[in-house]
C-alpha positions as a LaTeX table, in Angstrom:
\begin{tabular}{lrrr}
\hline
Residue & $x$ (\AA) & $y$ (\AA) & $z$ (\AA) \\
\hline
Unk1 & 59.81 & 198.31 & 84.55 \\
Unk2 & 57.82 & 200.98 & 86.24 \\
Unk3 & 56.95 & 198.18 & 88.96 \\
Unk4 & 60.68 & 197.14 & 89.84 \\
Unk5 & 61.14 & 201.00 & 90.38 \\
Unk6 & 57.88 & 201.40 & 92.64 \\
Unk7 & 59.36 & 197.92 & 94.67 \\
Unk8 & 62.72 & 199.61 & 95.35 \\
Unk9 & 61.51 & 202.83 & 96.49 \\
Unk10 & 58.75 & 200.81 & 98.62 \\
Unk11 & 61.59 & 198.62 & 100.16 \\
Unk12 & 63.47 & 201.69 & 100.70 \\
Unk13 & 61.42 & 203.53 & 102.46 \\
Unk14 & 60.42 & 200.80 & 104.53 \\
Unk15 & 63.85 & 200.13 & 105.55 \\
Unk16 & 64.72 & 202.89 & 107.55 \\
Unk17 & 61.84 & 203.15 & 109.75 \\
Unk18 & 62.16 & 199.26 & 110.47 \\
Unk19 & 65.67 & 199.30 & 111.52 \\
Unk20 & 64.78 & 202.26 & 113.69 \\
Unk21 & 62.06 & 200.63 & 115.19 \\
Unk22 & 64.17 & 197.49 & 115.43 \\
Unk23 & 67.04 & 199.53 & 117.54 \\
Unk24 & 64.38 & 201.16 & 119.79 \\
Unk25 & 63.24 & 197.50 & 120.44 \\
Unk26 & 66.12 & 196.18 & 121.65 \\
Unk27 & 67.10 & 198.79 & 123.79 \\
Unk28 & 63.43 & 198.64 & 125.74 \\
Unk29 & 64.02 & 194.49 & 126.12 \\
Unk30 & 67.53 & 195.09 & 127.31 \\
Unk31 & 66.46 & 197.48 & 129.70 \\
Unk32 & 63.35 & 195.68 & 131.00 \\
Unk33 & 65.78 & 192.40 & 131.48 \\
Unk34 & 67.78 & 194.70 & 133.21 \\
Unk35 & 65.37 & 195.92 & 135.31 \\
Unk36 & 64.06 & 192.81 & 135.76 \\
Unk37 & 67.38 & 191.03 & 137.12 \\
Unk38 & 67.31 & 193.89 & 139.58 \\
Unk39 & 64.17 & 193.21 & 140.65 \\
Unk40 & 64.12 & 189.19 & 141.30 \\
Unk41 & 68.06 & 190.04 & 143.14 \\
Unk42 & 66.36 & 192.49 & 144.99 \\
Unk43 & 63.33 & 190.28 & 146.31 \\
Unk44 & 65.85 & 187.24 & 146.77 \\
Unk45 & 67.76 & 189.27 & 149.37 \\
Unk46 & 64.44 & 190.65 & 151.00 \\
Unk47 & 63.49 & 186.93 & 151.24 \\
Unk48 & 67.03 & 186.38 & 153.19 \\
Unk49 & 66.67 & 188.75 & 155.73 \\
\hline
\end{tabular}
């Protein structure tokens, strides 16, 4: 019984920090494919001048 306690507390403490480290994630790949995209539209006009 003591176990199933220690596992819920675990799991919930766990949580949090994932899904914030989760959000941060995402925003740093959206922003590098962003960046990215800039980048190769950038060197395709260089290369059409």
């Amino acid at each position: 019984m003591i176990s199933d306690d220690v596992g819920v507390l675990e799991h919930a403490t766990i949580k949090v920090p994932y899904e914030h480290l989760n959000k941060h994630y995402r925003h740093a790949q959206k922003q590098i494919d962003r960046d990215s995209a800039l980048l190769i539209s950038s060197v395709n006009d260089l290369e059409k001048k």
